mmCIF file of C-alpha atoms in Angstrom:
data_model
loop_
_atom_site.group_PDB
_atom_site.id
_atom_site.type_symbol
_atom_site.label_atom_id
_atom_site.label_comp_id
_atom_site.label_asym_id
_atom_site.label_seq_id
_atom_site.Cartn_x
_atom_site.Cartn_y
_atom_site.Cartn_z
ATOM 1 C CA MET A 1 32.781 -78.118 55.308
ATOM 2 C CA PRO A 2 35.052 -77.671 56.988
ATOM 3 C CA PRO A 3 38.580 -78.393 55.677
ATOM 4 C CA GLY A 4 39.704 -80.519 58.224
ATOM 5 C CA GLU A 5 36.623 -82.289 57.987
ATOM 6 C CA ARG A 6 37.468 -82.525 54.592
ATOM 7 C CA LEU A 7 41.280 -84.050 54.840
ATOM 8 C CA LEU A 8 39.280 -86.785 57.366
ATOM 9 C CA GLN A 9 37.273 -88.114 54.468
ATOM 10 C CA ARG A 10 40.377 -87.966 52.452
ATOM 11 C CA VAL A 11 42.497 -89.911 54.923
ATOM 12 C CA SER A 12 39.334 -92.196 56.295
ATOM 13 C CA ALA A 13 38.898 -93.373 51.914
ATOM 14 C CA THR A 14 42.124 -94.868 51.432
ATOM 15 C CA ARG A 15 43.395 -98.417 52.368
ATOM 16 C CA THR A 16 46.918 -97.485 54.308
ATOM 17 C CA PHE A 17 43.666 -96.132 57.160
ATOM 18 C CA ALA A 18 41.766 -99.245 56.773
ATOM 19 C CA ARG A 19 44.779 -101.306 57.424
ATOM 20 C CA ILE A 20 45.924 -99.817 60.302
ATOM 21 C CA ALA A 21 42.605 -97.979 62.073
ATOM 22 C CA PRO A 22 40.231 -101.471 62.471
ATOM 23 C CA HIS A 23 43.284 -101.565 64.809
ATOM 24 C CA PHE A 24 43.700 -99.082 67.180
ATOM 25 C CA ILE A 25 40.176 -97.090 66.938
ATOM 26 C CA PRO A 26 37.949 -98.965 69.071
ATOM 27 C CA ALA A 27 40.257 -100.197 71.296
ATOM 28 C CA LEU A 28 41.204 -96.928 72.368
ATOM 29 C CA ASP A 29 36.720 -96.006 72.229
ATOM 30 C CA ARG A 30 36.635 -98.788 74.615
ATOM 31 C CA ALA A 31 39.277 -97.435 76.053
ATOM 32 C CA VAL A 32 38.116 -93.855 77.089
ATOM 33 C CA HIS A 33 34.475 -95.296 77.162
ATOM 34 C CA ARG A 34 34.513 -97.148 80.158
ATOM 35 C CA LEU A 35 37.199 -94.009 82.140
ATOM 36 C CA THR A 36 34.893 -92.148 81.371
ATOM 37 C CA ARG A 37 31.538 -94.291 82.496
ATOM 38 C CA GLY A 38 29.739 -94.398 78.814
ATOM 39 C CA LYS A 39 29.509 -90.837 78.549
ATOM 40 C CA VAL A 40 32.568 -89.841 76.017
ATOM 41 C CA LEU A 41 32.681 -92.273 72.909
ATOM 42 C CA LEU A 42 36.167 -90.540 71.036
ATOM 43 C CA SER A 43 35.545 -91.941 67.391
ATOM 44 C CA ALA A 44 32.154 -89.477 68.215
ATOM 45 C CA ARG A 45 34.390 -86.290 67.798
ATOM 46 C CA MET A 46 34.468 -87.073 64.187
ATOM 47 C CA LEU A 47 31.265 -89.269 63.466
ATOM 48 C CA PRO A 48 28.619 -89.586 66.301
ATOM 49 C CA GLY A 49 28.987 -92.761 67.952
ATOM 50 C CA VAL A 50 27.198 -95.471 69.681
ATOM 51 C CA ILE A 51 28.900 -99.230 71.597
ATOM 52 C CA LEU A 52 27.047 -102.153 70.131
ATOM 53 C CA THR A 53 26.159 -104.813 72.521
ATOM 54 C CA ALA A 54 25.591 -107.942 70.674
ATOM 55 C CA THR A 55 25.141 -111.828 72.027
ATOM 56 C CA GLY A 56 27.931 -113.682 69.664
ATOM 57 C CA ALA A 57 26.601 -115.365 66.590
ATOM 58 C CA ARG A 58 29.184 -118.546 67.623
ATOM 59 C CA SER A 59 30.091 -117.981 71.636
ATOM 60 C CA GLY A 60 26.831 -116.600 73.324
ATOM 61 C CA GLN A 61 28.296 -114.430 74.981
ATOM 62 C CA PRO A 62 27.967 -110.117 75.267
ATOM 63 C CA ARG A 63 30.583 -108.283 72.371
ATOM 64 C CA ARG A 64 30.384 -104.648 72.321
ATOM 65 C CA THR A 65 31.854 -102.806 69.510
ATOM 66 C CA PRO A 66 32.568 -99.066 69.593
ATOM 67 C CA LEU A 67 30.871 -97.713 66.343
ATOM 68 C CA ALA A 68 29.851 -95.242 63.552
ATOM 69 C CA CYS A 69 25.870 -94.600 63.879
ATOM 70 C CA LEU A 70 24.070 -92.209 61.435
ATOM 71 C CA PRO A 71 21.546 -91.575 64.480
ATOM 72 C CA GLN A 72 18.355 -91.325 62.993
ATOM 73 C CA GLU A 73 14.244 -89.454 63.247
ATOM 74 C CA GLY A 74 12.441 -90.948 65.442
ATOM 75 C CA GLY A 75 15.284 -92.638 67.938
ATOM 76 C CA GLY A 76 16.458 -95.185 66.137
ATOM 77 C CA TRP A 77 20.100 -95.426 64.643
ATOM 78 C CA LEU A 78 21.200 -96.429 61.167
ATOM 79 C CA LEU A 79 25.219 -98.817 61.145
ATOM 80 C CA ILE A 80 27.262 -99.386 58.000
ATOM 81 C CA GLY A 81 29.739 -102.138 58.164
ATOM 82 C CA SER A 82 32.008 -101.465 55.576
ATOM 83 C CA ASN A 83 34.596 -103.485 58.243
ATOM 84 C CA PHE A 84 36.864 -99.579 56.795
ATOM 85 C CA GLY A 85 36.407 -101.373 53.065
ATOM 86 C CA ARG A 86 38.394 -104.273 53.712
ATOM 87 C CA PRO A 87 37.321 -107.450 52.934
ATOM 88 C CA GLY A 88 35.034 -109.597 54.981
ATOM 89 C CA HIS A 89 31.398 -109.050 56.748
ATOM 90 C CA PRO A 90 32.784 -106.902 60.352
ATOM 91 C CA ALA A 91 31.599 -109.747 63.112
ATOM 92 C CA TRP A 92 29.943 -107.525 64.102
ATOM 93 C CA THR A 93 26.845 -107.332 60.801
ATOM 94 C CA GLY A 94 27.290 -111.603 61.689
ATOM 95 C CA ASN A 95 25.771 -111.654 65.033
ATOM 96 C CA LEU A 96 22.911 -108.882 65.095
ATOM 97 C CA LEU A 97 21.916 -111.723 61.930
ATOM 98 C CA LYS A 98 21.840 -113.927 64.668
ATOM 99 C CA ASN A 99 20.885 -112.211 67.018
ATOM 100 C CA PRO A 100 18.774 -109.082 66.251
ATOM 101 C CA ASP A 101 17.752 -107.984 70.051
ATOM 102 C CA ALA A 102 21.571 -106.102 71.341
ATOM 103 C CA GLU A 103 21.849 -102.585 72.978
ATOM 104 C CA VAL A 104 23.566 -99.552 72.257
ATOM 105 C CA SER A 105 25.360 -97.141 74.380
ATOM 106 C CA TRP A 106 24.523 -93.508 73.602
ATOM 107 C CA ARG A 107 26.156 -91.116 74.753
ATOM 108 C CA GLY A 108 26.178 -92.185 78.319
ATOM 109 C CA ARG A 109 22.840 -94.324 78.242
ATOM 110 C CA ASP A 110 21.434 -97.448 77.210
ATOM 111 C CA ILE A 111 18.985 -98.527 75.367
ATOM 112 C CA PRO A 112 17.310 -102.210 74.173
ATOM 113 C CA VAL A 113 17.495 -102.175 70.982
ATOM 114 C CA ARG A 114 16.337 -104.710 67.564
ATOM 115 C CA ALA A 115 18.306 -105.103 64.812
ATOM 116 C CA ARG A 116 16.858 -105.057 61.175
ATOM 117 C CA LEU A 117 19.329 -106.020 57.817
ATOM 118 C CA LEU A 118 18.008 -103.745 54.926
ATOM 119 C CA ALA A 119 17.495 -104.792 51.743
ATOM 120 C CA GLY A 120 16.226 -102.942 48.646
ATOM 121 C CA GLU A 121 14.793 -99.920 47.586
ATOM 122 C CA GLU A 122 14.685 -99.082 51.658
ATOM 123 C CA ARG A 123 18.845 -100.292 51.917
ATOM 124 C CA ALA A 124 19.314 -98.321 48.940
ATOM 125 C CA GLU A 125 17.462 -94.788 50.446
ATOM 126 C CA ALA A 126 20.171 -95.417 53.164
ATOM 127 C CA TRP A 127 23.249 -96.258 51.525
ATOM 128 C CA ARG A 128 21.906 -93.002 50.036
ATOM 129 C CA THR A 129 21.277 -91.833 53.324
ATOM 130 C CA ALA A 130 25.312 -93.051 54.508
ATOM 131 C CA LEU A 131 26.822 -91.435 51.685
ATOM 132 C CA ALA A 132 25.599 -87.681 52.400
ATOM 133 C CA PHE A 133 26.977 -87.790 55.732
ATOM 134 C CA TRP A 134 30.015 -89.773 55.329
ATOM 135 C CA PRO A 135 31.409 -90.283 51.201
ATOM 136 C CA PRO A 136 34.433 -92.426 52.488
ATOM 137 C CA TYR A 137 31.714 -95.174 52.540
ATOM 138 C CA ALA A 138 31.887 -94.833 48.357
ATOM 139 C CA ALA A 139 35.257 -95.963 48.850
ATOM 140 C CA TYR A 140 35.498 -98.508 50.730
ATOM 141 C CA GLN A 141 32.464 -100.546 48.982
ATOM 142 C CA ALA A 142 34.249 -99.076 45.254
ATOM 143 C CA ARG A 143 37.578 -101.746 47.432
ATOM 144 C CA VAL A 144 35.461 -104.442 48.063
ATOM 145 C CA ALA A 145 33.284 -107.092 46.209
ATOM 146 C CA ARG A 146 30.566 -108.099 49.189
ATOM 147 C CA GLU A 147 26.912 -105.241 49.731
ATOM 148 C CA ILE A 148 28.068 -103.424 52.711
ATOM 149 C CA ARG A 149 25.598 -104.842 55.296
ATOM 150 C CA LEU A 150 23.115 -101.713 56.699
ATOM 151 C CA PHE A 151 21.129 -102.519 59.595
ATOM 152 C CA ARG A 152 18.551 -100.327 61.215
ATOM 153 C CA LEU A 153 17.977 -100.343 64.135
ATOM 154 C CA GLU A 154 14.982 -99.060 66.901
ATOM 155 C CA ARG A 155 13.961 -99.310 70.065
ATOM 156 C CA ARG A 156 12.496 -101.382 71.667
#
């Protein structure tokens, strides 16, 4: 692992990062994504990322959220509802639970997907994969009492 990546992982596992990052990373990602017509997602320079467009659980309106993801063989994605290790599930997870049909912007293409909340052994295996990919997820889970939600997105 390159030294810069190790430092980034250490920093991203801190409580300070969890307090600050949710306020600027998504906004910066949305702006750059819009300006580049979907071709660039700044946070994807660290981790692969998508822009998830899901229907709001309460509002019924489209909600666009930049998210780190783990691309899966066969063209799907694994999404981790870590919320940077903060209490409470991120809103996008509630949106997917109520409205699993969504869309992702991936490398400049909009792709219709269907989300499925993982449970049991399938979730345990996906969690091990997520931890191998980005170890700070373990620090996020250790800070919260809730089980971090994992979703598999499959192309429709």
